[in-house]
Amino acid sequence: MKVTIKPGDQVHPLNIEGRHYRTGKPVSVRVIGGKIIEVNEIASLKRGSENVFVSPGLIDNQINGYANVDFTGDNLTVEGVLSATREILGTGVTSFMPTLITSSHESLKRNFSVLAKACEDSLVNSCVPGFHLEGPYISPVDGFRGTHAAEHVRKPSWEEFLEYNRASGNHIIQVTVAPEMEGAMDFIKKCVSEGIIVAIGHSNANSRQIDLAVENGAVLSTHLGNGCANM
């Protein structure tokens, strides 16, 4: 595989050796300006590279925070998002969705605005395809609700959601919702019509409600364990 370097690209050559994640064969990867230029099989690995594996970057669609940075926290800053992003990249995750959980209306608007501002940075923009809103439209029942603050759980509101999306720069691309909540089906339909991925999560729905959610476009489950009532 070869990639063409365009004029203006920063050139910082880097050669990496390791075992191909799928075949186990030794490979050499040449990286310039953060882009993979070549991947070639080689006869053997240099000493110290025997336990290195080369693979595509991991994708995480739900990161609520990392390295002491809480994306839903009251003190979220652009600098905090940048710091968390650098730490996340060090784990092998190369694309991720910052995820805000159930909180007050003003808190969600504020933090989505901070995330949108952080995406003006080229590093964050390169690995954050969009944001995930997990709640507040979830089950209020203990166990199903998980650690989400009960006082902020509420029924789905399309008008409220649009406020969050505007604050985010229209970058919310996934929403987790409990389909048994009043108004959830219409909300799911509207999300899907706008190209927003809908996940079922923190839900006490029965099988028929789940079927209806799927029929209306829900395609994912957010940590299925919160479909169990035990604390």
PDB file of C-alpha atoms in Angstrom:
ATOM      1  CA  MET A   1       0.000   0.000   0.000  1.00  0.00           C
ATOM      2  CA  LYS A   2       1.271   3.470  -0.900  1.00  0.00           C
ATOM      3  CA  VAL A   3      -0.079   6.955  -0.227  1.00  0.00           C
ATOM      4  CA  THR A   4       0.943  10.123  -2.071  1.00  0.00           C
ATOM      5  CA  ILE A   5       2.305  13.021  -0.039  1.00  0.00           C
ATOM      6  CA  LYS A   6       0.748  16.311  -1.137  1.00  0.00           C
ATOM      7  CA  PRO A   7       2.581  19.664  -1.256  1.00  0.00           C
ATOM      8  CA  GLY A   8       2.399  21.339   2.124  1.00  0.00           C
ATOM      9  CA  ASP A   9       2.237  18.105   4.126  1.00  0.00           C
ATOM     10  CA  GLN A  10       4.576  18.044   7.109  1.00  0.00           C
ATOM     11  CA  VAL A  11       7.214  15.372   6.639  1.00  0.00           C
ATOM     12  CA  HIS A  12       8.405  13.517   9.748  1.00  0.00           C
ATOM     13  CA  PRO A  13       9.536  10.026   8.655  1.00  0.00           C
ATOM     14  CA  LEU A  14       8.923   7.170  11.060  1.00  0.00           C
ATOM     15  CA  ASN A  15       9.540   3.463  10.526  1.00  0.00           C
ATOM     16  CA  ILE A  16       7.676   0.954  12.689  1.00  0.00           C
ATOM     17  CA  GLU A  17       8.175  -2.795  12.757  1.00  0.00           C
ATOM     18  CA  GLY A  18       5.867  -5.378  14.250  1.00  0.00           C
ATOM     19  CA  ARG A  19       3.614  -8.329  13.572  1.00  0.00           C
ATOM     20  CA  HIS A  20       0.553  -7.829  11.400  1.00  0.00           C
ATOM     21  CA  TYR A  21      -2.495  -8.073  13.697  1.00  0.00           C
ATOM     22  CA  ARG A  22      -4.262 -10.542  11.398  1.00  0.00           C
ATOM     23  CA  THR A  23      -1.532 -12.635   9.759  1.00  0.00           C
ATOM     24  CA  GLY A  24       1.116 -12.522  12.497  1.00  0.00           C
ATOM     25  CA  LYS A  25       3.762 -11.935   9.821  1.00  0.00           C
ATOM     26  CA  PRO A  26       6.556  -9.375  10.341  1.00  0.00           C
ATOM     27  CA  VAL A  27       5.826  -6.057   8.600  1.00  0.00           C
ATOM     28  CA  SER A  28       7.464  -2.673   8.282  1.00  0.00           C
ATOM     29  CA  VAL A  29       5.291   0.461   8.286  1.00  0.00           C
ATOM     30  CA  ARG A  30       6.591   3.776   6.989  1.00  0.00           C
ATOM     31  CA  VAL A  31       4.817   6.866   8.323  1.00  0.00           C
ATOM     32  CA  ILE A  32       5.346  10.411   7.079  1.00  0.00           C
ATOM     33  CA  GLY A  33       3.453  13.407   8.406  1.00  0.00           C
ATOM     34  CA  GLY A  34       1.150  11.124  10.357  1.00  0.00           C
ATOM     35  CA  LYS A  35       0.142   9.187   7.225  1.00  0.00           C
ATOM     36  CA  ILE A  36       0.920   5.545   6.500  1.00  0.00           C
ATOM     37  CA  ILE A  37       2.935   5.573   3.273  1.00  0.00           C
ATOM     38  CA  GLU A  38       3.901   1.920   2.945  1.00  0.00           C
ATOM     39  CA  VAL A  39       3.237  -1.419   4.632  1.00  0.00           C
ATOM     40  CA  ASN A  40       5.638  -4.166   3.541  1.00  0.00           C
ATOM     41  CA  GLU A  41       6.269  -7.710   4.699  1.00  0.00           C
ATOM     42  CA  ILE A  42       9.830  -8.265   5.928  1.00  0.00           C
ATOM     43  CA  ALA A  43      11.892 -11.353   6.649  1.00  0.00           C
ATOM     44  CA  SER A  44      12.297 -10.804  10.383  1.00  0.00           C
ATOM     45  CA  LEU A  45      11.850  -8.260  13.164  1.00  0.00           C
ATOM     46  CA  LYS A  46      14.551  -6.326  14.936  1.00  0.00           C
ATOM     47  CA  ARG A  47      15.242  -7.275  18.513  1.00  0.00           C
ATOM     48  CA  GLY A  48      12.663  -5.651  20.770  1.00  0.00           C
ATOM     49  CA  SER A  49       9.923  -5.645  18.144  1.00  0.00           C
ATOM     50  CA  GLU A  50       8.892  -9.275  18.552  1.00  0.00           C
ATOM     51  CA  ASN A  51       5.899  -8.405  20.760  1.00  0.00           C
ATOM     52  CA  VAL A  52       4.795  -5.334  18.797  1.00  0.00           C
ATOM     53  CA  PHE A  53       1.592  -5.715  16.769  1.00  0.00           C
ATOM     54  CA  VAL A  54       0.571  -3.419  13.942  1.00  0.00           C
ATOM     55  CA  SER A  55      -3.164  -2.911  13.484  1.00  0.00           C
ATOM     56  CA  PRO A  56      -5.741  -0.318  12.445  1.00  0.00           C
ATOM     57  CA  GLY A  57      -6.562   2.210  15.143  1.00  0.00           C
ATOM     58  CA  LEU A  58      -9.409   1.377  17.516  1.00  0.00           C
ATOM     59  CA  ILE A  59     -12.729   3.267  17.396  1.00  0.00           C
ATOM     60  CA  ASP A  60     -14.631   4.054  20.612  1.00  0.00           C
ATOM     61  CA  ASN A  61     -18.141   5.476  20.283  1.00  0.00           C
ATOM     62  CA  GLN A  62     -18.601   6.144  24.018  1.00  0.00           C
ATOM     63  CA  ILE A  63     -15.951   7.875  26.091  1.00  0.00           C
ATOM     64  CA  ASN A  64     -17.421   9.844  28.996  1.00  0.00           C
ATOM     65  CA  GLY A  65     -14.017  11.173  29.968  1.00  0.00           C
ATOM     66  CA  TYR A  66     -10.402  10.138  30.375  1.00  0.00           C
ATOM     67  CA  ALA A  67      -7.248  10.992  32.318  1.00  0.00           C
ATOM     68  CA  ASN A  68      -9.072  13.007  34.994  1.00  0.00           C
ATOM     69  CA  VAL A  69     -11.144  14.911  32.424  1.00  0.00           C
ATOM     70  CA  ASP A  70     -14.933  14.460  32.722  1.00  0.00           C
ATOM     71  CA  PHE A  71     -16.700  15.533  29.536  1.00  0.00           C
ATOM     72  CA  THR A  72     -19.925  16.115  31.524  1.00  0.00           C
ATOM     73  CA  GLY A  73     -18.107  17.815  34.402  1.00  0.00           C
ATOM     74  CA  ASP A  74     -18.796  21.356  35.555  1.00  0.00           C
ATOM     75  CA  ASN A  75     -15.222  22.420  34.873  1.00  0.00           C
ATOM     76  CA  LEU A  76     -14.762  21.133  31.326  1.00  0.00           C
ATOM     77  CA  THR A  77     -12.408  23.288  29.252  1.00  0.00           C
ATOM     78  CA  VAL A  78     -10.997  23.194  25.750  1.00  0.00           C
ATOM     79  CA  GLU A  79      -7.584  22.505  27.263  1.00  0.00           C
ATOM     80  CA  GLY A  80      -9.041  19.557  29.160  1.00  0.00           C
ATOM     81  CA  VAL A  81     -10.496  18.082  25.975  1.00  0.00           C
ATOM     82  CA  LEU A  82      -7.115  18.472  24.244  1.00  0.00           C
ATOM     83  CA  SER A  83      -5.336  16.791  27.142  1.00  0.00           C
ATOM     84  CA  ALA A  84      -7.788  13.881  27.221  1.00  0.00           C
ATOM     85  CA  THR A  85      -7.494  13.484  23.454  1.00  0.00           C
ATOM     86  CA  ARG A  86      -3.724  13.156  23.620  1.00  0.00           C
ATOM     87  CA  GLU A  87      -4.008  10.541  26.365  1.00  0.00           C
ATOM     88  CA  ILE A  88      -6.700   8.594  24.486  1.00  0.00           C
ATOM     89  CA  LEU A  89      -4.544   8.490  21.353  1.00  0.00           C
ATOM     90  CA  GLY A  90      -1.797   6.912  23.446  1.00  0.00           C
ATOM     91  CA  THR A  91      -4.029   3.875  24.082  1.00  0.00           C
ATOM     92  CA  GLY A  92      -4.407   2.931  20.411  1.00  0.00           C
ATOM     93  CA  VAL A  93      -7.822   4.553  20.011  1.00  0.00           C
ATOM     94  CA  THR A  94      -7.557   6.805  16.962  1.00  0.00           C
ATOM     95  CA  SER A  95     -11.232   7.803  16.573  1.00  0.00           C
ATOM     96  CA  PHE A  96     -13.649   8.425  19.426  1.00  0.00           C
ATOM     97  CA  MET A  97     -16.890  10.137  20.329  1.00  0.00           C
ATOM     98  CA  PRO A  98     -16.847  12.349  23.447  1.00  0.00           C
ATOM     99  CA  THR A  99     -20.009  11.385  25.323  1.00  0.00           C
ATOM    100  CA  LEU A 100     -22.107  13.567  27.616  1.00  0.00           C
ATOM    101  CA  ILE A 101     -24.403  11.820  30.060  1.00  0.00           C
ATOM    102  CA  THR A 102     -27.598  12.927  31.819  1.00  0.00           C
ATOM    103  CA  SER A 103     -27.189  16.407  33.283  1.00  0.00           C
ATOM    104  CA  SER A 104     -29.005  19.730  33.595  1.00  0.00           C
ATOM    105  CA  HIS A 105     -30.125  21.541  30.464  1.00  0.00           C
ATOM    106  CA  GLU A 106     -27.626  24.368  30.882  1.00  0.00           C
ATOM    107  CA  SER A 107     -24.777  21.994  31.690  1.00  0.00           C
ATOM    108  CA  LEU A 108     -25.332  19.993  28.513  1.00  0.00           C
ATOM    109  CA  LYS A 109     -25.502  23.127  26.380  1.00  0.00           C
ATOM    110  CA  ARG A 110     -22.334  24.508  27.951  1.00  0.00           C
ATOM    111  CA  ASN A 111     -20.306  21.331  27.591  1.00  0.00           C
ATOM    112  CA  PHE A 112     -21.382  20.679  24.015  1.00  0.00           C
ATOM    113  CA  SER A 113     -20.217  24.210  23.246  1.00  0.00           C
ATOM    114  CA  VAL A 114     -16.842  23.454  24.831  1.00  0.00           C
ATOM    115  CA  LEU A 115     -16.507  20.251  22.796  1.00  0.00           C
ATOM    116  CA  ALA A 116     -17.387  22.142  19.604  1.00  0.00           C
ATOM    117  CA  LYS A 117     -14.725  24.738  20.385  1.00  0.00           C
ATOM    118  CA  ALA A 118     -12.172  21.993  21.066  1.00  0.00           C
ATOM    119  CA  CYS A 119     -12.852  20.518  17.621  1.00  0.00           C
ATOM    120  CA  GLU A 120     -11.401  23.684  16.090  1.00  0.00           C
ATOM    121  CA  ASP A 121      -8.052  22.203  17.088  1.00  0.00           C
ATOM    122  CA  SER A 122      -6.656  20.089  14.242  1.00  0.00           C
ATOM    123  CA  LEU A 123      -5.689  17.176  16.513  1.00  0.00           C
ATOM    124  CA  VAL A 124      -9.142  16.850  18.068  1.00  0.00           C
ATOM    125  CA  ASN A 125     -10.852  17.405  14.734  1.00  0.00           C
ATOM    126  CA  SER A 126      -8.816  14.628  13.138  1.00  0.00           C
ATOM    127  CA  CYS A 127     -10.016  11.932  15.551  1.00  0.00           C
ATOM    128  CA  VAL A 128     -13.475  13.095  16.729  1.00  0.00           C
ATOM    129  CA  PRO A 129     -16.133  12.447  14.053  1.00  0.00           C
ATOM    130  CA  GLY A 130     -18.904  13.740  16.333  1.00  0.00           C
ATOM    131  CA  PHE A 131     -20.451  13.587  19.792  1.00  0.00           C
ATOM    132  CA  HIS A 132     -22.653  11.095  21.644  1.00  0.00           C
ATOM    133  CA  LEU A 133     -25.521  12.179  23.917  1.00  0.00           C
ATOM    134  CA  GLU A 134     -26.195   9.382  26.417  1.00  0.00           C
ATOM    135  CA  GLY A 135     -29.394  10.433  28.153  1.00  0.00           C
ATOM    136  CA  PRO A 136     -31.113  12.361  29.633  1.00  0.00           C
ATOM    137  CA  TYR A 137     -33.979  10.529  27.904  1.00  0.00           C
ATOM    138  CA  ILE A 138     -33.511   7.265  29.794  1.00  0.00           C
ATOM    139  CA  SER A 139     -35.245   5.141  32.433  1.00  0.00           C
ATOM    140  CA  PRO A 140     -35.592   6.829  35.851  1.00  0.00           C
ATOM    141  CA  VAL A 141     -35.691   3.407  37.564  1.00  0.00           C
ATOM    142  CA  ASP A 142     -32.783   2.461  39.843  1.00  0.00           C
ATOM    143  CA  GLY A 143     -30.502  -0.070  38.203  1.00  0.00           C
ATOM    144  CA  PHE A 144     -31.627   0.680  34.665  1.00  0.00           C
ATOM    145  CA  ARG A 145     -30.628   4.319  35.205  1.00  0.00           C
ATOM    146  CA  GLY A 146     -27.112   3.350  36.296  1.00  0.00           C
ATOM    147  CA  THR A 147     -25.125   6.266  37.724  1.00  0.00           C
ATOM    148  CA  HIS A 148     -27.074   8.923  35.810  1.00  0.00           C
ATOM    149  CA  ALA A 149     -28.480  11.621  38.108  1.00  0.00           C
ATOM    150  CA  ALA A 150     -32.150  10.849  38.742  1.00  0.00           C
ATOM    151  CA  GLU A 151     -33.113  14.522  39.100  1.00  0.00           C
ATOM    152  CA  HIS A 152     -32.080  15.229  35.505  1.00  0.00           C
ATOM    153  CA  VAL A 153     -33.718  12.235  33.792  1.00  0.00           C
ATOM    154  CA  ARG A 154     -36.581  13.455  31.599  1.00  0.00           C
ATOM    155  CA  LYS A 155     -38.846  12.637  28.667  1.00  0.00           C
ATOM    156  CA  PRO A 156     -37.447  13.030  25.153  1.00  0.00           C
ATOM    157  CA  SER A 157     -37.850  16.528  23.736  1.00  0.00           C
ATOM    158  CA  TRP A 158     -36.943  17.227  20.128  1.00  0.00           C
ATOM    159  CA  GLU A 159     -36.880  20.997  20.712  1.00  0.00           C
ATOM    160  CA  GLU A 160     -34.506  20.569  23.654  1.00  0.00           C
ATOM    161  CA  PHE A 161     -32.302  18.212  21.659  1.00  0.00           C
ATOM    162  CA  LEU A 162     -32.063  20.751  18.843  1.00  0.00           C
ATOM    163  CA  GLU A 163     -30.681  23.249  21.369  1.00  0.00           C
ATOM    164  CA  TYR A 164     -27.963  20.765  22.311  1.00  0.00           C
ATOM    165  CA  ASN A 165     -27.161  20.057  18.698  1.00  0.00           C
ATOM    166  CA  ARG A 166     -26.893  23.743  17.862  1.00  0.00           C
ATOM    167  CA  ALA A 167     -24.568  24.207  20.831  1.00  0.00           C
ATOM    168  CA  SER A 168     -22.451  21.330  19.525  1.00  0.00           C
ATOM    169  CA  GLY A 169     -22.137  22.864  16.076  1.00  0.00           C
ATOM    170  CA  ASN A 170     -24.536  20.157  14.808  1.00  0.00           C
ATOM    171  CA  HIS A 171     -21.973  17.504  15.704  1.00  0.00           C
ATOM    172  CA  ILE A 172     -24.170  15.141  17.756  1.00  0.00           C
ATOM    173  CA  ILE A 173     -24.161  11.941  15.699  1.00  0.00           C
ATOM    174  CA  GLN A 174     -25.375   9.389  18.251  1.00  0.00           C
ATOM    175  CA  VAL A 175     -28.054   9.449  20.966  1.00  0.00           C
ATOM    176  CA  THR A 176     -28.803   6.802  23.605  1.00  0.00           C
ATOM    177  CA  VAL A 177     -32.480   6.676  24.582  1.00  0.00           C
ATOM    178  CA  ALA A 178     -34.852   4.391  26.504  1.00  0.00           C
ATOM    179  CA  PRO A 179     -37.665   3.520  24.077  1.00  0.00           C
ATOM    180  CA  GLU A 180     -40.267   3.058  26.829  1.00  0.00           C
ATOM    181  CA  MET A 181     -40.129   6.762  27.711  1.00  0.00           C
ATOM    182  CA  GLU A 182     -43.144   8.810  26.639  1.00  0.00           C
ATOM    183  CA  GLY A 183     -42.474  10.363  23.225  1.00  0.00           C
ATOM    184  CA  ALA A 184     -39.430   8.171  22.545  1.00  0.00           C
ATOM    185  CA  MET A 185     -40.692   6.667  19.282  1.00  0.00           C
ATOM    186  CA  ASP A 186     -41.321  10.035  17.644  1.00  0.00           C
ATOM    187  CA  PHE A 187     -37.950  11.211  18.944  1.00  0.00           C
ATOM    188  CA  ILE A 188     -36.202   8.170  17.447  1.00  0.00           C
ATOM    189  CA  LYS A 189     -37.881   8.765  14.077  1.00  0.00           C
ATOM    190  CA  LYS A 190     -36.771  12.405  14.020  1.00  0.00           C
ATOM    191  CA  CYS A 191     -33.183  11.502  14.937  1.00  0.00           C
ATOM    192  CA  VAL A 192     -33.033   8.894  12.178  1.00  0.00           C
ATOM    193  CA  SER A 193     -34.496  11.335   9.646  1.00  0.00           C
ATOM    194  CA  GLU A 194     -31.599  13.683  10.461  1.00  0.00           C
ATOM    195  CA  GLY A 195     -28.983  10.944  10.067  1.00  0.00           C
ATOM    196  CA  ILE A 196     -28.349  10.609  13.808  1.00  0.00           C
ATOM    197  CA  ILE A 197     -27.586   7.096  15.066  1.00  0.00           C
ATOM    198  CA  VAL A 198     -29.961   5.911  17.817  1.00  0.00           C
ATOM    199  CA  ALA A 199     -28.896   3.429  20.491  1.00  0.00           C
ATOM    200  CA  ILE A 200     -31.115   1.758  23.093  1.00  0.00           C
ATOM    201  CA  GLY A 201     -29.651   2.065  26.568  1.00  0.00           C
ATOM    202  CA  HIS A 202     -30.389   2.502  30.293  1.00  0.00           C
ATOM    203  CA  SER A 203     -33.750   1.031  29.385  1.00  0.00           C
ATOM    204  CA  ASN A 204     -36.542  -0.896  31.112  1.00  0.00           C
ATOM    205  CA  ALA A 205     -38.322  -1.512  27.795  1.00  0.00           C
ATOM    206  CA  ASN A 206     -40.294  -4.662  27.109  1.00  0.00           C
ATOM    207  CA  SER A 207     -39.696  -6.716  23.968  1.00  0.00           C
ATOM    208  CA  ARG A 208     -42.455  -4.992  21.988  1.00  0.00           C
ATOM    209  CA  GLN A 209     -41.074  -1.531  22.791  1.00  0.00           C
ATOM    210  CA  ILE A 210     -37.619  -2.650  21.711  1.00  0.00           C
ATOM    211  CA  ASP A 211     -39.042  -4.080  18.487  1.00  0.00           C
ATOM    212  CA  LEU A 212     -40.790  -0.778  17.771  1.00  0.00           C
ATOM    213  CA  ALA A 213     -37.601   1.176  18.456  1.00  0.00           C
ATOM    214  CA  VAL A 214     -35.746  -1.009  15.968  1.00  0.00           C
ATOM    215  CA  GLU A 215     -38.540  -0.660  13.413  1.00  0.00           C
ATOM    216  CA  ASN A 216     -38.232   3.106  13.796  1.00  0.00           C
ATOM    217  CA  GLY A 217     -34.477   3.030  13.223  1.00  0.00           C
ATOM    218  CA  ALA A 218     -32.597   2.243  16.457  1.00  0.00           C
ATOM    219  CA  VAL A 219     -29.515   0.206  15.534  1.00  0.00           C
ATOM    220  CA  LEU A 220     -27.243  -0.044  18.595  1.00  0.00           C
ATOM    221  CA  SER A 221     -27.265  -0.971  22.273  1.00  0.00           C
ATOM    222  CA  THR A 222     -25.350   1.126  24.794  1.00  0.00           C
ATOM    223  CA  HIS A 223     -23.853  -1.219  27.439  1.00  0.00           C
ATOM    224  CA  LEU A 224     -26.543  -3.883  27.466  1.00  0.00           C
ATOM    225  CA  GLY A 225     -25.942  -4.652  31.159  1.00  0.00           C
ATOM    226  CA  ASN A 226     -28.022  -1.653  32.160  1.00  0.00           C
ATOM    227  CA  GLY A 227     -31.008  -3.573  30.826  1.00  0.00           C
ATOM    228  CA  CYS A 228     -30.765  -5.598  34.077  1.00  0.00           C
ATOM    229  CA  ALA A 229     -32.452  -4.190  37.166  1.00  0.00           C
ATOM    230  CA  ASN A 230     -30.042  -5.480  39.793  1.00  0.00           C
ATOM    231  CA  MET A 231     -27.891  -2.758  41.329  1.00  0.00           C
TER     232      MET A 231
END
